[in-house]
Amino acid sequence: MNVKNFIVGGIVGGIAEFLLGFLFYGFLFKENFATGGQENMALIFLGCMTFGFFVSYIFNQWAGISTAVSGLKAGAIIGFFIGLHGNFFTNSMNAAPDYKLMGLDMIIMIVMSAIVGAIVGLLIGKMK
């Protein structure tokens, strides 16, 4: 594995995830995902960086993804499964889960992950 590609892809992917999260959750769909101002931005940023490095590792080490199109497709699939995982566990303690909100979150996660995947795939291809 090319360590430089992994690190640069992870950092750029994580920053992209953070900015997209702000756009979708903090601006476009703020009413649907209200937090009351209690979010810990440091932990959110670290979570986004973790996702960026996760995508970068998969693309660099296992999948050999190095184009925007293949990154977009793989990112969407990753987002689908990560979104399902998170929504199932997050809502497992709710007596009456909000299925519409879960669906919206799934769509947002797929779109964000697809964009991050496209960015990381394109970046990896450009650094070859």
PDB file of C-alpha atoms in Angstrom, residues 5 55-78 116-126 128:
ATOM      1  CA  ASN A   5      -1.840   8.007  -0.845  1.00  0.00           C
ATOM      2  CA  VAL A  55     -12.516   4.764   2.812  1.00  0.00           C
ATOM      3  CA  SER A  56      -8.920   5.562   1.905  1.00  0.00           C
ATOM      4  CA  TYR A  57      -7.708   2.256   3.356  1.00  0.00           C
ATOM      5  CA  ILE A  58     -10.305   0.219   1.482  1.00  0.00           C
ATOM      6  CA  PHE A  59      -9.588   2.011  -1.779  1.00  0.00           C
ATOM      7  CA  ASN A  60      -5.797   1.820  -1.436  1.00  0.00           C
ATOM      8  CA  GLN A  61      -5.290  -1.570   0.169  1.00  0.00           C
ATOM      9  CA  TRP A  62      -8.120  -3.782  -1.024  1.00  0.00           C
ATOM     10  CA  ALA A  63     -10.014  -2.358  -3.953  1.00  0.00           C
ATOM     11  CA  GLY A  64      -7.442  -0.495  -6.016  1.00  0.00           C
ATOM     12  CA  ILE A  65      -9.935   2.275  -6.663  1.00  0.00           C
ATOM     13  CA  SER A  66      -8.353   5.242  -8.399  1.00  0.00           C
ATOM     14  CA  THR A  67     -11.097   7.009 -10.340  1.00  0.00           C
ATOM     15  CA  ALA A  68     -13.932   9.302  -9.340  1.00  0.00           C
ATOM     16  CA  VAL A  69     -16.589   7.048 -10.882  1.00  0.00           C
ATOM     17  CA  SER A  70     -15.438   3.847  -9.180  1.00  0.00           C
ATOM     18  CA  GLY A  71     -14.972   5.807  -5.931  1.00  0.00           C
ATOM     19  CA  LEU A  72     -18.491   7.215  -6.217  1.00  0.00           C
ATOM     20  CA  LYS A  73     -19.986   3.742  -6.649  1.00  0.00           C
ATOM     21  CA  ALA A  74     -17.939   2.146  -3.875  1.00  0.00           C
ATOM     22  CA  GLY A  75     -18.569   5.120  -1.577  1.00  0.00           C
ATOM     23  CA  ALA A  76     -22.326   4.829  -2.095  1.00  0.00           C
ATOM     24  CA  ILE A  77     -22.249   1.128  -1.207  1.00  0.00           C
ATOM     25  CA  ILE A  78     -20.112   1.804   1.878  1.00  0.00           C
ATOM     26  CA  VAL A 116     -16.290  11.307  -0.337  1.00  0.00           C
ATOM     27  CA  GLY A 117     -15.595   8.128  -2.314  1.00  0.00           C
ATOM     28  CA  ALA A 118     -15.405  10.079  -5.574  1.00  0.00           C
ATOM     29  CA  ILE A 119     -13.020  12.610  -4.021  1.00  0.00           C
ATOM     30  CA  VAL A 120     -10.758   9.953  -2.504  1.00  0.00           C
ATOM     31  CA  GLY A 121     -10.786   7.842  -5.686  1.00  0.00           C
ATOM     32  CA  LEU A 122      -9.950  10.836  -7.856  1.00  0.00           C
ATOM     33  CA  LEU A 123      -7.195  11.932  -5.472  1.00  0.00           C
ATOM     34  CA  ILE A 124      -5.619   8.480  -5.403  1.00  0.00           C
ATOM     35  CA  GLY A 125      -5.675   8.369  -9.201  1.00  0.00           C
ATOM     36  CA  LYS A 126      -4.028  11.787  -9.458  1.00  0.00           C
ATOM     37  CA  LYS A 128      -0.247   7.642  -8.938  1.00  0.00           C
TER      38      LYS A 128
END
